[in-house]
Amino acid sequence: MDNFDDYDRDRLVVNDHGGFGDTVSSVAPADDDVSTLEDFDESATEADTIAQGDQLFLTLEDFGADAAVANIDDAFLDDVSVEIVQEKSGIVSDDVNTYNSTFDGDNASADEYALGVSLIDVEDDYDGDLVFAVNINDATDFDFAEANHEVSFTVHDTNDYVAEDDEYEAELDTSFEERNIEWDDIDSLPAESDATATGTTNVAPGTELEADADSPSDEGGFVDYTDTVVAEDYTFAAEFDLEGEQVGSLFDITASETYSGDGAAEDAVLEDLTLSGADDATGIELGADYDEEITTEESTDIDAVVTNNGDDNQTVDVELELDGETYTESVDVDGDDSETVTLTTADGADLGEGAFDFTITAESGSDDASYDGTLTVTEAGDDDEDDSDDSDDSDDSDDSDDSDDSDDSDDSDDSDDSDDDGDDDSDDGTPGFGVAVAVVALLAAAMLALRRQN
């Protein structure tokens, strides 16, 4: 210190621990080696359901203590406990077993069992979360089939990061099940190189499954093997190469897991599937939208509905043949999409009454499709004519009028006509009398004038 000439000062701020975050459960495939955080990140999936044989992990989020974490070892587990209470309905009473990571042979009673818990090595991948592996598969009398379970995780107040009398405890909604694999229900697969069957399971995502399609010699006489991996949504898809096999053949498909430990799932089998013709799933489909029946006073648009099942945009040429006429249009359809195009407006008056068959075709490169339909045109006014016939019958009431026939005048026939005319003229507003009366009055006046002259 005699030659120490440089002086400086700084400060170290020490804050209270902010508290732990949530505790969540995760699962990893039974056969995966998970000993480091890097392994955990690659294999584990956050989950609430754990299948027998799979690996269970509990993650204490936001533990912090980045500077001290390198010194954390299994001695840290003395301040931590994981407990699983198992309850199973019995004939007389419920059977309850308690599994706890602090139990050993000296402090456990008849219904208390030790539970193995270890801390995953943090190495250089620590991000503030501590991960604990919980070995439920070696727990004595642990029931995956019929029992209910309550899971809790506790950091006791003996830990340096927990205040006295203020321990941290988290309860988890975690269930345990027997392993299972199931195919989705199907009746057939196409004779293609990528014929795909799907299924569901409860085993950990990332688990490898094997599958085969087997047709006996008296059917198609083929067998194809494949493998698949369980996805994060607990589904799987097995792709078979069935191209070139005999269409119509019967065959079975089987899915099995590579895990062979206790509780391995039974094979999933679908029997007597039919090998169908190749599915043109990448081509185009064609439909139509129109009114199937119109009258001679109506019209309808005939629209083609073009579907592109492929991934890329396609230009599709569409053609309609109706009543000896041809109508064409071109339409661009995006991949996995549909477009509607109007080919013509069919006019019932132009077509006339009848049934008109038509065909729509669509072409795009090597892909094509067709649609056959029928447009029916009925005569408009059929209902109106029926109504007019009834009105004609009502006109007979005029013929039944006997008042005209009782007229004894010499001009009785004319008077009939004049009656009709008079009815019409009276409507034009001649007040008080009709045309016939007016004519008689004029004649009488003329005769009177002539008589005076004489």
Tab-separated table of C-alpha atoms in Angstrom:
chain	number	residue	atom	x	y	z
A	1	MET	CA	0.000	0.000	0.000
A	2	ASP	CA	3.007	2.244	0.272
A	3	ASN	CA	3.014	2.920	-3.483
A	4	PHE	CA	-0.758	3.054	-3.862
A	5	ASP	CA	-1.328	6.364	-5.567
A	6	ASP	CA	-4.757	5.859	-7.238
A	7	TYR	CA	-7.913	6.377	-5.253
A	8	ASP	CA	-11.479	5.720	-6.302
A	9	ARG	CA	-14.793	4.828	-4.768
A	10	ASP	CA	-18.010	3.164	-5.903
A	11	ARG	CA	-21.045	1.713	-4.266
A	12	LEU	CA	-22.887	-1.599	-4.277
A	13	VAL	CA	-26.662	-1.402	-4.000
A	14	VAL	CA	-28.324	-4.435	-2.448
A	15	ASN	CA	-32.084	-4.665	-2.962
A	16	ASP	CA	-34.599	-6.889	-1.265
A	17	HIS	CA	-35.473	-10.054	-3.147
A	18	GLY	CA	-38.470	-9.355	-5.360
A	19	GLY	CA	-40.089	-12.711	-4.685
A	20	PHE	CA	-40.501	-15.794	-6.820
A	21	GLY	CA	-42.742	-16.128	-9.867
A	22	ASP	CA	-45.109	-18.960	-10.722
A	23	THR	CA	-44.345	-22.662	-10.621
A	24	VAL	CA	-45.322	-24.555	-13.783
A	25	SER	CA	-45.178	-28.217	-14.771
A	26	SER	CA	-43.580	-29.577	-17.949
A	27	VAL	CA	-43.188	-32.983	-19.569
A	28	ALA	CA	-40.482	-34.608	-21.704
A	29	PRO	CA	-40.412	-37.927	-23.605
A	30	ALA	CA	-39.626	-40.981	-21.511
A	31	ASP	CA	-36.448	-41.885	-23.391
A	32	ASP	CA	-34.904	-38.380	-23.619
A	33	ASP	CA	-31.817	-37.529	-21.575
A	34	VAL	CA	-32.608	-34.286	-19.740
A	35	SER	CA	-29.769	-33.350	-17.402
A	36	THR	CA	-29.039	-29.709	-18.311
A	37	LEU	CA	-31.106	-26.605	-19.025
A	38	GLU	CA	-30.137	-26.908	-22.682
A	39	ASP	CA	-31.575	-30.441	-22.746
A	40	PHE	CA	-34.674	-29.172	-20.973
A	41	ASP	CA	-35.236	-26.382	-23.512
A	42	GLU	CA	-34.950	-28.883	-26.384
A	43	SER	CA	-37.118	-31.682	-24.977
A	44	ALA	CA	-39.645	-30.327	-22.485
A	45	THR	CA	-43.118	-28.933	-23.172
A	46	GLU	CA	-45.230	-27.074	-20.629
A	47	ALA	CA	-48.129	-29.387	-19.785
A	48	ASP	CA	-50.715	-30.204	-17.124
A	49	THR	CA	-51.135	-33.873	-18.073
A	50	ILE	CA	-48.350	-36.388	-17.487
A	51	ALA	CA	-48.480	-39.852	-19.042
A	52	GLN	CA	-46.980	-42.820	-17.220
A	53	GLY	CA	-43.299	-43.204	-18.079
A	54	ASP	CA	-42.811	-39.610	-19.228
A	55	GLN	CA	-40.595	-37.215	-17.282
A	56	LEU	CA	-42.116	-34.548	-14.999
A	57	PHE	CA	-40.424	-31.213	-14.329
A	58	LEU	CA	-41.391	-28.287	-12.105
A	59	THR	CA	-40.031	-24.833	-12.983
A	60	LEU	CA	-39.703	-22.124	-10.326
A	61	GLU	CA	-39.856	-18.944	-12.391
A	62	ASP	CA	-37.999	-15.724	-11.545
A	63	PHE	CA	-35.795	-17.262	-8.878
A	64	GLY	CA	-33.123	-14.725	-9.789
A	65	ALA	CA	-29.825	-14.722	-7.876
A	66	ASP	CA	-27.825	-14.812	-11.094
A	67	ALA	CA	-24.536	-14.167	-9.315
A	68	ALA	CA	-25.063	-16.918	-6.776
A	69	VAL	CA	-26.682	-19.538	-8.955
A	70	ALA	CA	-23.352	-21.148	-9.831
A	71	ASN	CA	-23.029	-22.149	-6.166
A	72	ILE	CA	-26.483	-23.739	-5.983
A	73	ASP	CA	-26.240	-27.507	-5.686
A	74	ASP	CA	-28.356	-30.362	-4.384
A	75	ALA	CA	-27.983	-28.977	-0.858
A	76	PHE	CA	-30.464	-26.344	-1.986
A	77	LEU	CA	-33.066	-29.116	-2.044
A	78	ASP	CA	-33.028	-29.172	1.754
A	79	ASP	CA	-35.051	-25.939	1.617
A	80	VAL	CA	-37.458	-27.219	-1.056
A	81	SER	CA	-40.202	-29.821	-0.966
A	82	VAL	CA	-42.429	-31.333	-3.642
A	83	GLU	CA	-45.527	-33.111	-2.419
A	84	ILE	CA	-48.109	-35.187	-4.293
A	85	VAL	CA	-51.215	-36.358	-2.458
A	86	GLN	CA	-52.868	-39.336	-4.164
A	87	GLU	CA	-56.497	-40.139	-3.401
A	88	LYS	CA	-58.173	-43.274	-4.677
A	89	SER	CA	-61.770	-44.265	-4.003
A	90	GLY	CA	-62.133	-47.497	-2.030
A	91	ILE	CA	-65.017	-49.781	-1.161
A	92	VAL	CA	-65.135	-48.734	2.489
A	93	SER	CA	-63.055	-45.550	2.482
A	94	ASP	CA	-60.720	-43.594	0.228
A	95	ASP	CA	-57.084	-44.634	0.078
A	96	VAL	CA	-54.770	-41.656	0.500
A	97	ASN	CA	-51.026	-41.795	-0.125
A	98	THR	CA	-48.660	-38.865	0.328
A	99	TYR	CA	-45.442	-38.574	-1.671
A	100	ASN	CA	-42.952	-35.960	-0.474
A	101	SER	CA	-39.373	-35.174	-1.423
A	102	THR	CA	-38.432	-34.717	2.262
A	103	PHE	CA	-39.548	-38.189	3.285
A	104	ASP	CA	-37.093	-41.005	3.792
A	105	GLY	CA	-37.215	-44.371	5.422
A	106	ASP	CA	-36.828	-42.895	8.885
A	107	ASN	CA	-39.602	-40.329	8.911
A	108	ALA	CA	-42.204	-41.909	6.578
A	109	SER	CA	-45.272	-43.727	7.854
A	110	ALA	CA	-47.102	-46.593	6.203
A	111	ASP	CA	-48.930	-44.327	3.775
A	112	GLU	CA	-46.085	-41.877	3.197
A	113	TYR	CA	-43.576	-42.395	0.428
A	114	ALA	CA	-40.341	-40.762	-0.613
A	115	LEU	CA	-40.383	-38.793	-3.844
A	116	GLY	CA	-37.171	-38.324	-5.784
A	117	VAL	CA	-36.426	-34.698	-6.782
A	118	SER	CA	-33.231	-33.339	-8.360
A	119	LEU	CA	-32.076	-29.953	-9.615
A	120	ILE	CA	-31.318	-29.592	-13.318
A	121	ASP	CA	-27.752	-28.378	-13.926
A	122	VAL	CA	-27.900	-24.709	-14.899
A	123	GLU	CA	-24.434	-24.533	-16.563
A	124	ASP	CA	-24.240	-21.397	-18.733
A	125	ASP	CA	-27.911	-21.361	-19.788
A	126	TYR	CA	-29.463	-19.910	-16.652
A	127	ASP	CA	-32.184	-17.362	-17.369
A	128	GLY	CA	-33.532	-16.822	-13.870
A	129	ASP	CA	-35.661	-20.001	-13.621
A	130	LEU	CA	-34.787	-23.099	-11.601
A	131	VAL	CA	-35.926	-26.465	-12.968
A	132	PHE	CA	-36.515	-29.538	-10.800
A	133	ALA	CA	-36.909	-33.097	-12.084
A	134	VAL	CA	-39.557	-35.110	-10.204
A	135	ASN	CA	-39.210	-38.889	-10.442
A	136	ILE	CA	-42.786	-40.124	-10.204
A	137	ASN	CA	-42.188	-43.323	-12.145
A	138	ASP	CA	-40.190	-44.906	-9.313
A	139	ALA	CA	-42.661	-43.827	-6.632
A	140	THR	CA	-44.146	-46.768	-4.762
A	141	ASP	CA	-47.778	-47.620	-5.604
A	142	PHE	CA	-48.216	-44.491	-7.709
A	143	ASP	CA	-51.522	-44.891	-9.569
A	144	PHE	CA	-51.796	-43.423	-13.083
A	145	ALA	CA	-55.128	-45.076	-13.890
A	146	GLU	CA	-57.780	-44.377	-11.278
A	147	ALA	CA	-56.480	-41.964	-8.622
A	148	ASN	CA	-56.700	-38.188	-8.313
A	149	HIS	CA	-53.644	-36.141	-7.397
A	150	GLU	CA	-52.836	-32.790	-5.804
A	151	VAL	CA	-49.376	-31.381	-6.469
A	152	SER	CA	-47.665	-28.645	-4.450
A	153	PHE	CA	-44.211	-27.039	-4.483
A	154	THR	CA	-42.776	-25.251	-1.425
A	155	VAL	CA	-39.673	-23.194	-0.718
A	156	HIS	CA	-39.341	-23.120	3.071
A	157	ASP	CA	-38.308	-20.137	5.166
A	158	THR	CA	-34.958	-21.800	5.845
A	159	ASN	CA	-33.973	-20.627	2.365
A	160	ASP	CA	-31.939	-17.423	2.247
A	161	TYR	CA	-34.367	-15.888	-0.250
A	162	VAL	CA	-37.482	-16.438	1.817
A	163	ALA	CA	-38.395	-14.274	4.794
A	164	GLU	CA	-38.858	-15.992	8.124
A	165	ASP	CA	-42.356	-17.429	8.582
A	166	ASP	CA	-43.154	-16.472	4.979
A	167	GLU	CA	-42.553	-19.617	2.939
A	168	TYR	CA	-43.394	-19.810	-0.760
A	169	GLU	CA	-45.992	-22.405	-1.795
A	170	ALA	CA	-47.581	-23.129	-5.179
A	171	GLU	CA	-50.374	-25.584	-5.958
A	172	LEU	CA	-50.469	-27.065	-9.453
A	173	ASP	CA	-53.384	-28.406	-11.472
A	174	THR	CA	-51.564	-31.501	-12.721
A	175	SER	CA	-53.078	-34.849	-13.647
A	176	PHE	CA	-51.527	-38.249	-14.339
A	177	GLU	CA	-52.784	-40.786	-16.907
A	178	GLU	CA	-51.983	-44.136	-18.459
A	179	ARG	CA	-50.312	-43.894	-21.856
A	180	ASN	CA	-52.571	-44.148	-24.928
A	181	ILE	CA	-52.370	-43.846	-28.721
A	182	GLU	CA	-55.406	-43.596	-31.029
A	183	TRP	CA	-55.898	-43.222	-34.785
A	184	ASP	CA	-58.430	-40.734	-36.074
A	185	ASP	CA	-61.348	-42.658	-37.562
A	186	ILE	CA	-61.029	-43.125	-41.349
A	187	ASP	CA	-62.315	-45.660	-43.893
A	188	SER	CA	-59.691	-45.353	-46.617
A	189	LEU	CA	-56.377	-43.918	-47.774
A	190	PRO	CA	-55.452	-42.915	-51.339
A	191	ALA	CA	-52.937	-44.804	-53.476
A	192	GLU	CA	-50.365	-42.021	-53.222
A	193	SER	CA	-46.740	-41.683	-52.167
A	194	ASP	CA	-47.742	-39.481	-49.225
A	195	ALA	CA	-50.985	-41.066	-48.016
A	196	THR	CA	-51.347	-39.690	-44.482
A	197	ALA	CA	-53.236	-41.019	-41.467
A	198	THR	CA	-53.490	-38.933	-38.293
A	199	GLY	CA	-54.103	-39.656	-34.647
A	200	THR	CA	-53.975	-38.334	-31.072
A	201	THR	CA	-52.123	-39.378	-27.924
A	202	ASN	CA	-51.337	-38.219	-24.400
A	203	VAL	CA	-47.622	-39.090	-24.453
A	204	ALA	CA	-45.125	-36.240	-24.385
A	205	PRO	CA	-44.600	-34.135	-27.505
A	206	GLY	CA	-41.401	-35.234	-29.211
A	207	THR	CA	-42.045	-38.928	-28.551
A	208	GLU	CA	-41.205	-41.132	-31.538
A	209	LEU	CA	-43.857	-43.507	-32.871
A	210	GLU	CA	-43.654	-46.270	-35.465
A	211	ALA	CA	-46.426	-47.130	-37.928
A	212	ASP	CA	-47.110	-49.610	-40.703
A	213	ALA	CA	-49.731	-50.285	-43.391
A	214	ASP	CA	-50.201	-54.013	-44.012
A	215	SER	CA	-52.366	-55.660	-46.698
A	216	PRO	CA	-52.615	-59.479	-46.727
A	217	SER	CA	-51.515	-61.456	-49.763
A	218	ASP	CA	-55.092	-62.238	-50.789
A	219	GLU	CA	-55.775	-58.478	-50.997
A	220	GLY	CA	-53.093	-56.027	-52.102
A	221	GLY	CA	-50.182	-57.987	-50.713
A	222	PHE	CA	-48.195	-54.918	-49.617
A	223	VAL	CA	-46.626	-53.559	-46.434
A	224	ASP	CA	-45.115	-50.140	-45.764
A	225	TYR	CA	-43.267	-48.928	-42.658
A	226	THR	CA	-42.870	-45.354	-41.454
A	227	ASP	CA	-42.227	-43.323	-38.306
A	228	THR	CA	-43.532	-40.085	-36.891
A	229	VAL	CA	-43.132	-37.733	-33.928
A	230	VAL	CA	-45.825	-36.478	-31.536
A	231	ALA	CA	-46.490	-32.764	-32.130
A	232	GLU	CA	-46.914	-30.105	-29.442
A	233	ASP	CA	-50.712	-30.400	-29.719
A	234	TYR	CA	-50.490	-34.153	-28.964
A	235	THR	CA	-51.315	-35.214	-32.521
A	236	PHE	CA	-49.289	-37.330	-34.917
A	237	ALA	CA	-49.334	-37.894	-38.678
A	238	ALA	CA	-48.013	-41.074	-40.302
A	239	GLU	CA	-47.178	-40.812	-44.020
A	240	PHE	CA	-47.310	-44.023	-46.067
A	241	ASP	CA	-46.028	-44.701	-49.584
A	242	LEU	CA	-48.973	-46.504	-51.220
A	243	GLU	CA	-48.397	-45.312	-54.774
A	244	GLY	CA	-48.814	-48.067	-57.358
A	245	GLU	CA	-50.626	-50.463	-55.021
A	246	GLN	CA	-53.861	-52.131	-56.108
A	247	VAL	CA	-56.837	-49.798	-55.699
A	248	GLY	CA	-59.679	-51.431	-53.772
A	249	SER	CA	-57.366	-53.546	-51.591
A	250	LEU	CA	-58.113	-53.893	-47.885
A	251	PHE	CA	-55.368	-53.200	-45.354
A	252	ASP	CA	-54.703	-52.408	-41.668
A	253	ILE	CA	-52.627	-49.607	-40.173
A	254	THR	CA	-50.852	-49.904	-36.799
A	255	ALA	CA	-49.170	-47.275	-34.631
A	256	SER	CA	-46.863	-48.228	-31.748
A	257	GLU	CA	-44.354	-46.441	-29.547
A	258	THR	CA	-40.650	-47.162	-29.156
A	259	TYR	CA	-40.896	-46.780	-25.358
A	260	SER	CA	-40.969	-50.219	-23.744
A	261	GLY	CA	-40.996	-49.400	-20.022
A	262	ASP	CA	-43.781	-49.826	-17.510
A	263	GLY	CA	-47.158	-48.667	-18.758
A	264	ALA	CA	-46.254	-48.606	-22.471
A	265	ALA	CA	-49.312	-47.812	-24.586
A	266	GLU	CA	-51.105	-50.559	-26.455
A	267	ASP	CA	-50.766	-50.471	-30.218
A	268	ALA	CA	-53.390	-48.449	-32.082
A	269	VAL	CA	-54.923	-50.418	-34.965
A	270	LEU	CA	-57.409	-49.528	-37.706
A	271	GLU	CA	-58.617	-52.563	-39.635
A	272	ASP	CA	-60.007	-53.101	-43.127
A	273	LEU	CA	-59.232	-49.731	-44.655
A	274	THR	CA	-59.819	-49.470	-48.411
A	275	LEU	CA	-57.123	-48.275	-50.794
A	276	SER	CA	-58.866	-45.625	-52.898
A	277	GLY	CA	-57.870	-43.953	-56.145
A	278	ALA	CA	-55.284	-41.213	-56.043
A	279	ASP	CA	-56.717	-37.998	-54.648
A	280	ASP	CA	-56.189	-35.000	-56.919
A	281	ALA	CA	-55.721	-32.778	-53.911
A	282	THR	CA	-53.427	-30.394	-55.774
A	283	GLY	CA	-55.804	-29.825	-58.705
A	284	ILE	CA	-58.839	-27.627	-59.252
A	285	GLU	CA	-62.473	-28.193	-58.316
A	286	LEU	CA	-65.508	-26.753	-60.067
A	287	GLY	CA	-69.015	-25.941	-58.883
A	288	ALA	CA	-71.857	-23.694	-60.047
A	289	ASP	CA	-74.224	-21.149	-58.528
A	290	TYR	CA	-77.538	-20.414	-60.306
A	291	ASP	CA	-81.319	-20.605	-59.913
A	292	GLU	CA	-82.288	-24.080	-61.041
A	293	GLU	CA	-85.832	-23.011	-62.057
A	294	ILE	CA	-87.036	-19.702	-63.528
A	295	THR	CA	-90.067	-18.529	-65.526
A	296	THR	CA	-90.169	-16.983	-68.994
A	297	GLU	CA	-90.347	-13.594	-67.291
A	298	GLU	CA	-87.235	-14.169	-65.147
A	299	SER	CA	-83.487	-14.553	-65.631
A	300	THR	CA	-80.571	-15.999	-63.646
A	301	ASP	CA	-76.798	-15.599	-63.595
A	302	ILE	CA	-74.878	-18.821	-64.155
A	303	ASP	CA	-71.721	-18.520	-62.027
A	304	ALA	CA	-68.775	-20.910	-61.966
A	305	VAL	CA	-67.133	-21.451	-58.555
A	306	VAL	CA	-63.494	-22.410	-59.107
A	307	THR	CA	-61.394	-23.813	-56.219
A	308	ASN	CA	-57.608	-24.062	-56.349
A	309	ASN	CA	-56.382	-26.833	-54.020
A	310	GLY	CA	-52.748	-26.159	-54.791
A	311	ASP	CA	-50.357	-23.807	-53.052
A	312	ASP	CA	-49.644	-21.492	-56.006
A	313	ASN	CA	-51.816	-19.063	-57.961
A	314	GLN	CA	-53.435	-20.547	-61.087
A	315	THR	CA	-55.044	-18.951	-64.140
A	316	VAL	CA	-58.113	-21.032	-64.978
A	317	ASP	CA	-59.997	-20.951	-68.297
A	318	VAL	CA	-63.712	-21.592	-67.772
A	319	GLU	CA	-66.236	-22.462	-70.506
A	320	LEU	CA	-70.027	-22.830	-70.467
A	321	GLU	CA	-72.103	-24.610	-73.131
A	322	LEU	CA	-75.825	-23.791	-72.921
A	323	ASP	CA	-78.535	-24.112	-75.596
A	324	GLY	CA	-76.010	-24.303	-78.419
A	325	GLU	CA	-74.078	-21.248	-77.244
A	326	THR	CA	-70.564	-21.142	-75.738
A	327	TYR	CA	-69.429	-18.627	-73.116
A	328	THR	CA	-65.826	-18.346	-71.897
A	329	GLU	CA	-64.065	-16.514	-69.084
A	330	SER	CA	-60.599	-16.569	-67.488
A	331	VAL	CA	-60.040	-16.182	-63.735
A	332	ASP	CA	-56.979	-16.056	-61.439
A	333	VAL	CA	-57.326	-18.160	-58.263
A	334	ASP	CA	-54.851	-17.975	-55.381
A	335	GLY	CA	-53.524	-21.141	-53.801
A	336	ASP	CA	-55.956	-22.830	-51.402
A	337	ASP	CA	-58.678	-20.360	-52.355
A	338	SER	CA	-61.838	-20.038	-54.502
A	339	GLU	CA	-63.155	-17.495	-57.000
A	340	THR	CA	-66.625	-17.015	-58.531
A	341	VAL	CA	-67.036	-15.831	-62.139
A	342	THR	CA	-70.298	-15.081	-64.010
A	343	LEU	CA	-70.391	-16.825	-67.404
A	344	THR	CA	-73.770	-15.586	-68.668
A	345	THR	CA	-77.195	-14.344	-67.659
A	346	ALA	CA	-79.782	-16.866	-68.865
A	347	ASP	CA	-83.034	-15.126	-69.926
A	348	GLY	CA	-86.187	-17.230	-69.589
A	349	ALA	CA	-87.933	-15.306	-72.407
A	350	ASP	CA	-85.078	-16.031	-74.839
A	351	LEU	CA	-84.808	-19.689	-73.910
A	352	GLY	CA	-88.513	-20.434	-73.778
A	353	GLU	CA	-90.242	-23.129	-71.808
A	354	GLY	CA	-88.266	-26.332	-71.260
A	355	ALA	CA	-85.332	-28.034	-69.498
A	356	PHE	CA	-81.853	-26.968	-70.656
A	357	ASP	CA	-78.835	-29.133	-69.817
A	358	PHE	CA	-75.499	-27.355	-69.693
A	359	THR	CA	-71.834	-28.161	-69.011
A	360	ILE	CA	-69.128	-26.020	-67.427
A	361	THR	CA	-65.467	-26.995	-67.883
A	362	ALA	CA	-62.334	-25.541	-66.270
A	363	GLU	CA	-58.732	-26.004	-67.378
A	364	SER	CA	-55.396	-24.858	-65.977
A	365	GLY	CA	-52.306	-26.530	-67.366
A	366	SER	CA	-52.674	-30.251	-66.744
A	367	ASP	CA	-55.536	-29.797	-64.279
A	368	ASP	CA	-59.150	-29.847	-65.384
A	369	ALA	CA	-62.628	-30.213	-63.921
A	370	SER	CA	-66.231	-30.206	-65.148
A	371	TYR	CA	-69.743	-29.573	-63.866
A	372	ASP	CA	-73.075	-30.680	-65.396
A	373	GLY	CA	-76.324	-28.952	-64.529
A	374	THR	CA	-79.891	-28.341	-65.727
A	375	LEU	CA	-81.842	-25.079	-65.948
A	376	THR	CA	-85.635	-25.422	-66.052
A	377	VAL	CA	-87.804	-22.653	-67.569
A	378	THR	CA	-91.574	-22.662	-66.953
A	379	GLU	CA	-94.229	-20.575	-68.731
A	380	ALA	CA	-95.027	-17.409	-66.853
A	381	GLY	CA	-98.739	-16.577	-66.411
A	382	ASP	CA	-100.024	-20.141	-66.084
A	383	ASP	CA	-101.581	-19.073	-62.821
A	384	ASP	CA	-102.917	-15.796	-64.370
A	385	GLU	CA	-104.742	-17.660	-67.167
A	386	ASP	CA	-106.529	-19.831	-64.670
A	387	ASP	CA	-107.746	-16.721	-62.882
A	388	SER	CA	-108.974	-15.093	-66.165
A	389	ASP	CA	-111.042	-18.167	-66.998
A	390	ASP	CA	-112.956	-17.656	-63.794
A	391	SER	CA	-113.632	-14.005	-64.711
A	392	ASP	CA	-115.056	-15.095	-68.079
A	393	ASP	CA	-117.534	-17.294	-66.277
A	394	SER	CA	-118.673	-14.311	-64.288
A	395	ASP	CA	-119.541	-12.531	-67.575
A	396	ASP	CA	-122.379	-15.031	-68.088
A	397	SER	CA	-124.369	-12.970	-65.621
A	398	ASP	CA	-124.731	-10.351	-68.381
A	399	ASP	CA	-126.253	-12.945	-70.743
A	400	SER	CA	-128.738	-13.956	-68.066
A	401	ASP	CA	-130.164	-10.426	-68.005
A	402	ASP	CA	-133.816	-10.909	-69.196
A	403	SER	CA	-134.660	-7.225	-69.075
A	404	ASP	CA	-133.448	-6.711	-72.674
A	405	ASP	CA	-135.466	-9.679	-73.991
A	406	SER	CA	-138.684	-8.320	-72.478
A	407	ASP	CA	-138.454	-5.194	-74.684
A	408	ASP	CA	-141.424	-5.413	-77.201
A	409	SER	CA	-140.319	-2.560	-79.418
A	410	ASP	CA	-139.504	-3.288	-83.077
A	411	ASP	CA	-135.924	-2.201	-82.484
A	412	SER	CA	-135.512	-4.597	-79.598
A	413	ASP	CA	-132.292	-6.042	-81.027
A	414	ASP	CA	-130.873	-2.584	-81.450
A	415	SER	CA	-132.096	-1.621	-78.054
A	416	ASP	CA	-129.996	-4.428	-76.672
A	417	ASP	CA	-126.965	-2.910	-78.281
A	418	SER	CA	-128.015	0.559	-77.264
A	419	ASP	CA	-128.369	-0.635	-73.736
A	420	ASP	CA	-124.769	-1.697	-73.803
A	421	ASP	CA	-123.728	1.565	-75.427
A	422	GLY	CA	-125.860	3.500	-73.020
A	423	ASP	CA	-124.124	1.846	-70.139
A	424	ASP	CA	-120.806	2.936	-71.573
A	425	ASP	CA	-121.973	6.509	-72.388
A	426	SER	CA	-123.589	6.962	-69.027
A	427	ASP	CA	-120.211	6.415	-67.601
A	428	ASP	CA	-119.106	9.414	-69.714
A	429	GLY	CA	-121.477	11.646	-67.727
A	430	THR	CA	-124.839	12.170	-69.697
A	431	PRO	CA	-127.049	13.273	-66.811
A	432	GLY	CA	-130.542	11.830	-66.240
A	433	PHE	CA	-131.093	9.930	-69.536
A	434	GLY	CA	-129.294	7.958	-72.166
A	435	VAL	CA	-128.704	8.381	-75.925
A	436	ALA	CA	-131.911	6.549	-76.964
A	437	VAL	CA	-134.120	8.911	-74.972
A	438	ALA	CA	-132.316	11.896	-76.463
A	439	VAL	CA	-132.941	10.635	-80.030
A	440	VAL	CA	-136.674	10.132	-79.349
A	441	ALA	CA	-136.943	13.653	-77.961
A	442	LEU	CA	-135.267	15.134	-81.048
A	443	LEU	CA	-137.625	13.219	-83.386
A	444	ALA	CA	-140.641	14.419	-81.422
A	445	ALA	CA	-139.489	18.033	-81.638
A	446	ALA	CA	-138.944	17.757	-85.410
A	447	MET	CA	-142.419	16.296	-85.998
A	448	LEU	CA	-144.000	19.053	-83.909
A	449	ALA	CA	-142.256	21.750	-85.933
A	450	LEU	CA	-143.334	20.132	-89.190
A	451	ARG	CA	-146.966	19.977	-88.078
A	452	ARG	CA	-147.048	23.678	-87.245
A	453	GLN	CA	-145.724	24.527	-90.648
A	454	ASN	CA	-148.542	22.573	-92.255
